[in-house]
XYZ file of C-alpha atoms in Angstrom:
603
model
C -0.021 0.035 -0.016
C 1.725 3.155 -1.187
C 0.892 6.265 0.810
C 2.821 9.031 -0.909
C 1.853 12.692 -0.291
C 2.195 14.843 -3.380
C 2.245 18.572 -2.408
C 2.331 20.048 -5.912
C 0.737 18.706 -9.054
C 1.290 20.335 -12.415
C -0.902 19.891 -15.561
C -2.791 16.974 -14.094
C -6.478 16.286 -14.921
C -8.786 15.731 -12.068
C -11.629 13.210 -12.416
C -14.329 12.249 -9.904
C -15.101 8.596 -9.992
C -16.239 5.842 -7.650
C -14.368 6.070 -4.298
C -15.112 7.685 -0.956
C -14.109 8.179 2.549
C -15.880 5.666 4.715
C -16.736 6.539 8.341
C -17.115 4.025 11.062
C -17.793 4.225 14.775
C -16.335 1.443 16.934
C -17.432 0.821 20.447
C -17.359 -1.814 23.102
C -20.106 -3.856 21.363
C -18.442 -3.915 17.899
C -17.397 -7.235 16.504
C -16.240 -9.641 19.250
C -16.682 -6.735 21.726
C -14.220 -4.665 23.635
C -12.872 -4.606 27.102
C -11.607 -1.923 29.537
C -10.610 -1.530 33.132
C -8.431 0.675 35.224
C -5.725 0.201 37.874
C -5.180 2.089 41.207
C -1.745 2.522 42.678
C -3.404 3.010 46.069
C -5.188 -0.327 45.885
C -2.747 -2.358 43.909
C -4.455 -5.620 43.826
C -8.030 -4.503 43.208
C -9.861 -5.604 39.972
C -11.958 -2.710 38.541
C -13.124 -4.509 35.434
C -16.759 -4.317 36.363
C -16.643 -0.655 37.236
C -18.922 1.824 35.424
C -15.899 4.152 34.966
C -12.315 4.245 33.764
C -9.821 6.801 34.994
C -6.489 8.518 34.443
C -6.812 10.430 37.719
C -3.883 11.448 39.779
C -5.099 12.103 43.306
C -3.175 13.567 46.184
C -6.040 14.968 48.137
C -6.531 12.243 50.734
C -4.340 10.317 53.079
C -3.309 7.851 50.422
C -2.100 9.697 47.225
C -2.436 7.474 44.137
C -2.684 7.429 40.330
C -4.900 5.435 38.055
C -4.294 4.029 34.598
C -6.900 2.860 32.042
C -6.689 -0.076 29.658
C -8.977 -0.096 26.700
C -9.365 -2.477 23.663
C -11.722 -2.415 20.694
C -12.269 -5.100 18.071
C -11.467 -3.443 14.721
C -11.417 -6.447 12.452
C -15.024 -6.340 11.367
C -15.255 -2.586 10.656
C -11.801 -1.586 9.255
C -10.184 -3.625 6.478
C -6.457 -4.630 6.778
C -5.494 -2.483 3.902
C -7.367 0.580 4.936
C -5.595 3.901 4.842
C -6.638 5.730 7.896
C -7.622 9.359 7.171
C -8.488 10.217 10.743
C -9.237 8.336 14.010
C -10.444 10.022 17.165
C -10.798 8.342 20.510
C -13.759 9.883 22.373
C -14.346 9.479 26.040
C -17.222 11.029 28.153
C -15.884 12.699 31.243
C -17.688 12.396 34.555
C -15.022 14.042 36.797
C -11.588 15.581 36.913
C -9.685 18.327 34.902
C -9.767 19.164 31.116
C -6.268 20.275 30.435
C -4.167 17.282 31.559
C -1.413 16.063 29.285
C -2.203 12.456 28.611
C 0.014 9.565 27.420
C -1.400 6.856 25.144
C 0.539 3.703 24.583
C -0.342 0.834 22.304
C -0.495 -2.368 24.378
C 1.970 -4.935 23.215
C 0.594 -8.313 24.643
C -2.711 -10.000 25.244
C -4.653 -9.179 28.361
C -7.990 -9.817 30.056
C -9.729 -7.100 31.975
C -10.429 -9.242 35.000
C -6.704 -10.056 35.340
C -5.441 -6.561 35.278
C -4.562 -4.674 38.434
C -1.821 -2.352 39.422
C 0.505 -5.150 40.170
C -0.229 -6.966 36.941
C -0.250 -4.613 33.959
C 0.337 -5.566 30.266
C 3.336 -4.258 28.612
C 3.160 -1.351 26.195
C 5.102 0.040 23.267
C 7.068 3.107 24.119
C 8.197 4.630 20.791
C 6.386 6.861 18.288
C 3.769 6.455 16.821
C 2.793 3.881 19.289
C 3.255 6.148 22.201
C 1.814 9.626 21.954
C 1.368 12.455 24.452
C -1.677 14.768 23.929
C -3.840 17.261 25.816
C -7.399 16.255 24.820
C -9.657 18.360 22.760
C -12.485 19.338 25.064
C -16.131 19.716 23.904
C -19.106 20.709 26.053
C -22.600 19.780 25.026
C -26.158 20.391 26.376
C -29.275 18.499 25.148
C -32.594 17.767 26.797
C -31.410 19.404 30.020
C -28.294 17.156 30.142
C -24.787 18.696 30.189
C -21.696 16.629 29.392
C -18.138 16.945 28.319
C -16.113 14.821 25.965
C -12.370 14.409 25.683
C -11.136 13.526 22.121
C -7.626 12.152 21.326
C -6.203 11.946 17.915
C -4.957 8.301 17.455
C -4.851 8.233 13.692
C -1.358 6.735 13.453
C -1.966 4.268 16.193
C -5.242 2.987 14.493
C -3.307 2.628 11.205
C -0.890 0.283 13.019
C -3.649 -1.632 14.754
C -5.789 -1.974 11.615
C -2.791 -3.232 9.516
C -1.751 -5.729 12.170
C -4.879 -7.274 13.598
C -2.882 -9.862 15.456
C -1.105 -6.932 17.376
C -4.342 -5.095 18.317
C -4.294 -5.169 22.143
C -5.638 -1.660 22.479
C -4.274 1.261 24.604
C -3.030 2.165 27.969
C -4.098 5.578 28.820
C -2.603 7.621 31.778
C -1.648 11.068 32.827
C 1.748 11.959 31.390
C 2.768 13.184 34.864
C 1.877 10.684 37.573
C 3.839 12.390 40.356
C 1.950 13.825 43.317
C 3.277 17.164 44.555
C 2.211 18.675 47.864
C 3.152 21.803 49.761
C 2.430 23.219 53.356
C 0.640 26.510 53.113
C 1.044 27.213 56.798
C -2.158 25.619 57.772
C -2.398 22.414 55.733
C -0.956 20.360 52.905
C -2.139 21.277 49.401
C -1.814 18.326 46.945
C -2.315 18.693 43.236
C -4.682 16.564 41.221
C -4.969 15.983 37.507
C -6.462 13.583 35.026
C -10.094 12.599 34.494
C -12.606 9.861 35.050
C -14.667 8.629 32.195
C -17.626 6.338 31.543
C -16.536 2.741 30.807
C -17.908 0.154 28.399
C -19.886 -1.365 31.333
C -21.156 2.073 32.259
C -22.576 2.914 28.756
C -26.100 4.122 29.238
C -27.008 4.198 25.472
C -27.212 8.014 24.991
C -24.787 10.785 24.190
C -24.213 11.997 27.733
C -23.884 8.512 29.187
C -21.883 6.882 26.462
C -18.916 4.493 26.821
C -15.645 4.839 24.840
C -15.998 5.270 21.152
C -13.509 5.281 18.171
C -14.471 7.406 15.239
C -12.583 6.348 12.145
C -12.488 7.656 8.595
C -10.565 5.607 6.051
C -10.209 4.983 2.338
C -9.004 1.921 0.552
C -5.992 1.968 -1.726
C -6.464 3.273 -5.227
C -7.251 0.339 -7.479
C -6.339 0.401 -11.097
C -7.839 -2.088 -13.568
C -7.652 -2.405 -17.254
C -10.480 -0.964 -19.439
C -9.129 -1.629 -22.921
C -5.882 -2.028 -24.710
C -5.685 -1.622 -28.562
C -2.504 -2.959 -29.908
C -0.449 -1.279 -32.587
C -0.904 -2.560 -36.210
C 2.665 -3.713 -36.563
C 5.865 -3.660 -34.589
C 6.828 -0.344 -36.073
C 3.450 1.213 -35.760
C 2.467 3.870 -33.256
C -1.327 3.541 -33.049
C -1.841 1.585 -29.849
C -3.774 2.697 -26.942
C -4.580 2.032 -23.305
C -7.534 3.067 -21.178
C -7.930 2.232 -17.403
C -10.616 2.132 -14.771
C -9.922 3.513 -11.300
C -11.807 2.885 -7.998
C -11.411 3.376 -4.223
C -9.260 6.166 -2.834
C -11.383 9.207 -2.053
C -12.897 9.404 -5.478
C -10.927 12.236 -6.885
C -8.076 11.125 -9.255
C -5.125 12.507 -11.160
C -3.234 10.647 -13.764
C 0.385 10.604 -15.094
C 1.369 8.070 -17.806
C 4.964 6.797 -17.771
C 7.182 5.513 -20.622
C 8.382 2.082 -19.520
C 11.504 2.295 -21.714
C 12.837 5.277 -19.833
C 10.842 5.369 -16.613
C 10.085 9.002 -17.305
C 6.757 10.824 -17.284
C 5.161 11.219 -20.711
C 4.513 14.995 -21.107
C 0.956 15.984 -21.357
C -0.476 12.495 -20.840
C -2.637 13.171 -17.760
C -5.971 11.349 -18.595
C -7.253 7.976 -17.897
C -6.398 6.891 -21.412
C -3.337 7.239 -23.751
C -2.988 6.727 -27.526
C -0.251 6.860 -30.246
C 1.708 4.128 -28.609
C 4.259 1.833 -30.165
C 4.686 -1.708 -28.847
C 6.219 -1.641 -25.348
C 5.235 -1.348 -21.782
C 3.631 1.708 -20.234
C 2.837 2.577 -16.659
C 0.194 4.839 -15.065
C 0.462 6.601 -11.733
C -2.873 7.481 -10.117
C -3.155 9.766 -7.193
C -6.297 10.444 -5.225
C -7.283 13.702 -3.457
C -5.588 12.654 -0.211
C -2.191 12.046 -1.837
C -2.433 8.264 -1.927
C -0.692 6.730 -5.023
C -1.049 3.540 -6.941
C 0.877 2.251 -9.928
C 0.042 -0.278 -12.760
C 1.851 -1.236 -15.993
C 0.440 -2.478 -19.240
C 1.865 -4.303 -22.353
C 0.988 -2.961 -25.833
C 1.883 -5.432 -28.594
C 1.213 -5.603 -32.378
C -1.759 -6.966 -34.210
C 0.456 -8.408 -36.850
C 3.904 -9.499 -35.749
C 5.870 -10.682 -32.660
C 7.436 -8.100 -30.415
C 9.724 -8.651 -27.510
C 9.320 -6.268 -24.511
C 11.612 -6.012 -21.572
C 9.907 -5.072 -18.245
C 12.656 -3.923 -15.874
C 11.074 -1.252 -13.827
C 11.949 0.445 -10.451
C 9.976 -0.379 -7.258
C 6.898 1.607 -8.326
C 5.759 -1.103 -10.642
C 6.812 -4.278 -8.458
C 5.708 -5.167 -4.986
C 8.681 -6.515 -3.087
C 9.263 -7.315 0.540
C 10.783 -9.965 2.727
C 9.388 -11.951 5.710
C 11.869 -12.806 8.365
C 11.811 -14.635 11.626
C 14.562 -14.734 14.227
C 16.619 -11.962 15.681
C 19.376 -9.565 14.869
C 22.824 -9.291 16.713
C 21.322 -7.255 19.492
C 18.676 -9.969 20.111
C 15.934 -7.807 18.564
C 13.223 -10.026 16.894
C 12.514 -9.731 13.232
C 9.058 -11.308 13.234
C 7.032 -8.089 13.240
C 9.444 -6.028 11.180
C 8.422 -4.895 7.643
C 11.124 -5.184 5.020
C 9.576 -3.517 2.008
C 12.487 -1.108 1.616
C 14.935 -3.887 0.980
C 17.289 -3.738 -2.018
C 17.747 -7.490 -2.140
C 15.517 -10.399 -2.836
C 16.766 -13.391 -0.805
C 16.031 -16.637 0.758
C 18.430 -17.176 3.735
C 19.247 -19.115 6.813
C 21.825 -17.520 8.932
C 23.009 -18.662 12.329
C 26.261 -17.523 13.960
C 28.481 -19.304 16.340
C 27.564 -16.978 19.170
C 23.723 -16.890 19.425
C 23.680 -14.399 22.295
C 25.607 -11.895 20.209
C 24.933 -12.805 16.505
C 22.387 -13.334 13.889
C 19.837 -16.210 13.984
C 17.265 -15.813 11.351
C 15.355 -17.374 8.424
C 13.978 -15.215 5.720
C 12.043 -15.495 2.428
C 10.961 -13.019 -0.257
C 7.688 -11.921 -1.827
C 7.592 -10.473 -5.379
C 4.863 -9.385 -7.719
C 5.113 -7.589 -11.054
C 2.369 -4.972 -11.270
C 1.926 -5.812 -14.980
C -1.213 -6.576 -17.075
C -0.784 -8.352 -20.356
C -4.196 -8.265 -21.900
C -5.992 -11.422 -23.170
C -6.302 -10.003 -26.707
C -2.779 -10.972 -27.706
C -0.731 -14.234 -27.657
C 2.060 -14.700 -25.044
C 4.769 -16.494 -26.843
C 7.273 -16.520 -23.973
C 7.795 -14.960 -20.558
C 11.227 -15.206 -18.810
C 12.127 -13.764 -15.444
C 15.650 -12.688 -14.941
C 17.290 -12.071 -11.526
C 20.832 -10.593 -10.991
C 22.783 -12.729 -8.474
C 24.500 -11.045 -5.504
C 26.674 -12.837 -2.869
C 25.094 -16.327 -2.865
C 26.123 -18.643 0.025
C 26.098 -21.974 -1.626
C 28.998 -24.207 -0.410
C 26.458 -26.350 1.527
C 23.708 -26.064 -1.032
C 21.253 -23.068 -1.570
C 18.538 -24.675 -3.798
C 15.438 -22.664 -3.603
C 11.823 -22.713 -4.642
C 9.549 -20.230 -6.369
C 6.062 -20.712 -5.087
C 2.650 -19.334 -5.829
C 1.253 -16.702 -3.443
C -2.462 -17.447 -3.119
C -4.009 -14.353 -1.579
C -3.774 -10.610 -1.636
C -0.906 -9.036 0.260
C 0.464 -5.390 0.726
C 4.174 -4.825 0.672
C 4.175 -2.124 3.353
C 2.305 -4.377 5.756
C 3.860 -7.880 5.376
C 5.927 -9.296 8.223
C 6.601 -12.871 9.196
C 3.610 -12.720 11.506
C 1.395 -11.003 8.891
C 2.168 -12.749 5.525
C -0.035 -14.308 2.874
C -0.580 -18.014 2.259
C 1.647 -19.840 -0.365
C 0.698 -22.565 -2.786
C 2.599 -25.025 -4.984
C 6.097 -24.603 -6.345
C 6.374 -22.943 -9.711
C 9.999 -23.675 -10.319
C 12.994 -24.973 -8.408
C 16.238 -22.969 -8.855
C 19.265 -25.313 -8.368
C 22.229 -24.617 -6.116
C 24.321 -21.763 -7.308
C 27.736 -22.455 -8.787
C 29.229 -18.996 -8.249
C 28.908 -16.064 -5.871
C 27.018 -13.828 -8.297
C 25.260 -16.400 -10.529
C 22.274 -14.995 -12.418
C 19.161 -16.920 -13.108
C 16.476 -16.909 -15.738
C 13.196 -18.789 -15.055
C 10.721 -19.737 -17.720
C 7.381 -18.323 -16.464
C 5.482 -18.526 -19.819
C 2.755 -20.888 -18.624
C 2.365 -18.863 -15.381
C 1.826 -15.566 -17.297
C -0.520 -17.232 -19.759
C -2.575 -18.359 -16.714
C -2.482 -14.825 -15.308
C -3.776 -13.618 -18.796
C -6.722 -16.063 -19.161
C -7.685 -15.797 -15.493
C -6.901 -19.360 -14.559
C -4.559 -18.005 -11.840
C -4.758 -14.563 -10.106
C -1.428 -12.618 -10.138
C -0.648 -12.472 -6.369
C 3.051 -12.869 -7.329
C 5.456 -15.487 -5.946
C 7.572 -16.299 -2.979
C 11.279 -17.273 -2.996
C 12.203 -19.698 -0.186
C 15.067 -22.124 0.592
C 14.365 -25.791 -0.197
C 15.655 -26.817 3.262
C 13.982 -27.118 6.665
C 13.709 -23.867 8.470
C 15.192 -25.640 11.548
C 18.426 -26.294 9.700
C 21.395 -24.488 11.322
C 23.542 -24.414 8.170
C 24.185 -21.067 6.698
C 22.945 -20.661 3.077
C 21.578 -17.890 0.936
C 20.160 -17.293 -2.450
C 20.125 -13.625 -3.169
C 19.378 -11.219 -6.054
C 19.042 -7.522 -6.658
C 15.657 -6.040 -6.114
C 13.661 -3.436 -8.062
C 14.694 -0.976 -5.396
C 18.415 -1.314 -6.379
C 20.018 1.886 -7.557
C 21.589 0.445 -10.743
C 18.705 -0.022 -13.232
C 20.439 -2.750 -15.406
C 20.650 -4.984 -12.251
C 17.072 -4.986 -11.362
C 14.833 -7.998 -12.033
C 13.730 -8.215 -15.551
C 10.731 -9.872 -17.252
C 11.207 -10.452 -20.963
C 7.924 -11.193 -22.694
C 7.380 -11.947 -26.412
C 3.828 -11.296 -27.490
C 1.872 -11.317 -30.782
C 1.874 -13.581 -33.858
C 3.234 -13.630 -37.338
C 0.580 -12.732 -39.860
C 0.798 -14.830 -43.066
C -2.169 -13.456 -45.149
C -3.004 -14.477 -48.679
C -1.256 -13.138 -51.797
C -3.176 -10.303 -53.585
C -3.962 -10.496 -57.227
C -2.489 -7.821 -59.530
C -5.087 -5.455 -60.994
C -5.519 -4.731 -64.673
C -6.591 -1.143 -63.766
C -5.269 0.929 -60.982
C -8.136 1.919 -58.560
C -8.716 3.127 -55.003
C -8.482 -0.278 -53.394
C -5.318 -1.241 -51.722
C -3.403 -3.759 -49.709
C -0.358 -3.393 -47.438
C 3.009 -4.747 -47.019
C 4.010 -7.067 -44.037
C 7.331 -6.248 -42.668
C 8.207 -4.301 -45.972
C 7.262 -7.301 -48.165
C 4.537 -6.965 -50.817
C 2.905 -10.171 -51.735
C 1.040 -10.597 -55.031
C 0.200 -13.227 -57.678
C -0.575 -13.404 -61.391
C -3.777 -14.930 -62.634
C -1.681 -17.368 -64.732
C 1.455 -19.321 -63.977
C 4.564 -17.969 -65.607
C 7.965 -19.733 -65.674
C 10.385 -16.830 -65.394
C 13.704 -15.813 -63.953
C 14.008 -13.000 -61.580
C 15.284 -10.602 -64.228
C 12.290 -11.261 -66.431
C 10.035 -9.136 -64.072
C 9.916 -5.474 -65.078
C 8.675 -3.550 -61.954
C 8.240 0.203 -61.513
C 7.469 1.903 -58.234
C 5.384 5.026 -57.930
C 4.352 7.407 -55.228
C 0.678 8.191 -54.640
C 0.842 11.198 -57.019
C 2.186 8.981 -59.786
C 5.710 10.259 -59.441
C 8.065 7.425 -60.195
C 10.662 6.412 -57.681
C 14.040 5.819 -59.224
C 15.377 2.426 -58.172
C 19.152 2.337 -58.140
C 18.929 -1.471 -57.774
C 15.981 -3.700 -58.276
C 14.095 -4.943 -55.167
C 14.608 -8.536 -54.028
C 12.066 -10.837 -55.586
C 11.224 -14.427 -54.475
C 8.846 -16.253 -56.663
C 7.238 -19.620 -56.957
C 5.062 -20.183 -60.100
C 2.743 -17.156 -60.087
C 3.225 -16.060 -56.511
C 5.752 -13.237 -55.727
C 7.343 -11.811 -52.582
C 8.637 -8.333 -53.316
C 10.986 -7.062 -50.590
C 10.741 -3.211 -50.448
C 12.260 -2.796 -47.054
C 15.542 -1.497 -48.195
C 14.254 1.325 -50.406
C 13.599 4.051 -47.905
C 9.884 4.167 -48.193
C 7.930 6.074 -45.593
C 5.948 4.118 -43.033
C 2.226 4.198 -43.538
C 2.536 6.174 -46.897
C 0.697 4.843 -50.003
C 2.362 3.816 -53.219
C 1.767 1.473 -56.165
C 3.739 -0.718 -58.530
C 3.421 -1.253 -62.206
C 4.439 -4.795 -63.430
C 5.242 -5.442 -67.059
C 4.464 -9.080 -67.804
C 6.687 -11.233 -69.868
C 4.105 -11.125 -72.747
C 3.861 -7.334 -72.655
C 0.685 -6.749 -70.504
C 0.697 -4.458 -67.502
C -0.665 -5.006 -64.082
C -0.905 -2.697 -61.045
C -1.086 -2.875 -57.330
C -1.960 -0.039 -54.832
C -0.456 -0.499 -51.285
C 0.295 1.094 -48.009
C 3.780 0.534 -46.818
C 4.170 -1.187 -43.346
C 7.422 -2.371 -41.911
């Protein structure tokens, strides 16, 4: 899921289509239900899970100064999709007592917990780094309705909800407390004055079903990633033609889209091409960048071939048009686990098992890679071949590094995937044998796979590279290649596809009279036949070539002629004729008659 903010856009068309911001309210009854409780340092073993309130109150006004902490969890899985892009998320609490201006700390909880098991002496762990720890003074709103007055405290938890929605398995909710939990007292000459701060709120159990007696709520606005699909591709007439076109459909995002087409051969924007369609294309691959009104960006690439003739296209893009990440389990030299770390910025595709001799001070991990070309080859052209090339980089192979390329069988998002949040895999597509050198490259025949993608037999969820050895093995081994994020373009992965078919159309009969009808050459060759068979040598054919305005074209040397009985192949490709221009020939037959043929030159 790409979330790129574009601050300035020049010369881009703006189109309103189907997409919108979705608003959801999540509370303690949503999905499987939520839970909350609070703890009290002054009563460290007391369970408050059935209380009608939750609290962040710091109280020094009695004989036993104490502070309180709230623990709160919602089920987000039924209301917010895993790939949602959170536009805003507000945690709203209804205050029943306390102050309004307290600086409050909200931490994402990092482990499972049950409200009835939590007390001051038994609190779940939390995450202590941004964005999973934030400090805010709540936004305060006062309301009055039907004689009831109430106050709400609202906390902006957008980034935290983004994390919790992306990683459902890590959604354990929040710990909420006063940022300053110290109690300060002073003697005013008559008595001790002790400060108080924080607030008390209505809990899930205390929800009375109306606005002024409402339990905790989470108000979330989100969009889904911009989705680009193919509307239509018209292929160029010939490999040298420039009359192909692409049009796309776009959905999701917030419904306002801008477009920029990209030339696959250079990776550069195509000036002025800022609509949902593009024309005047030669065979090749072309990409489109679509940005919604919130700055969310998606990319997709398309192949344009030729209606008549085979073309070979090299798809070797940067990371915009390839989804790439790794999933790693184990730990780094500092003992920090990899299992929940996203690796989408990696410049290497690899399958590796590494274990050092000093486990307490070294690496111990197993990782695999996920890879998907964001490329559509339409089903109105033949795929002759499709070969995926990877540039080798520092294989570790002395003990074997044979690896498998497997199907990925469900949708995944490169900026979300971790070892603990990865898609399911299917059968092996290809097995890559053990490397024979440190930087050995590999080319894998994926023709059948891309034909399946094309006809819909298989959905293109990409593929997974993994070692063909047990994960439990302690032998170091690695198969490793450059990724689309690598700085040197020529070393990035490359898919070479050959598409199209050769067109062998019939021979055209020479005309007795020149008229407006015409044929065309195929790769510069004009094919015609006589109504009768003539046994002749090449030099017996007297051919004159004319432009459309009947100006004769001087031939310094005669064109190449291949003949068989009355069928003739006339090769005009070396005569400097202009692509798509009209010409005609005059043929003087061996017996003195003349015949004509009007044609459009195509090479």
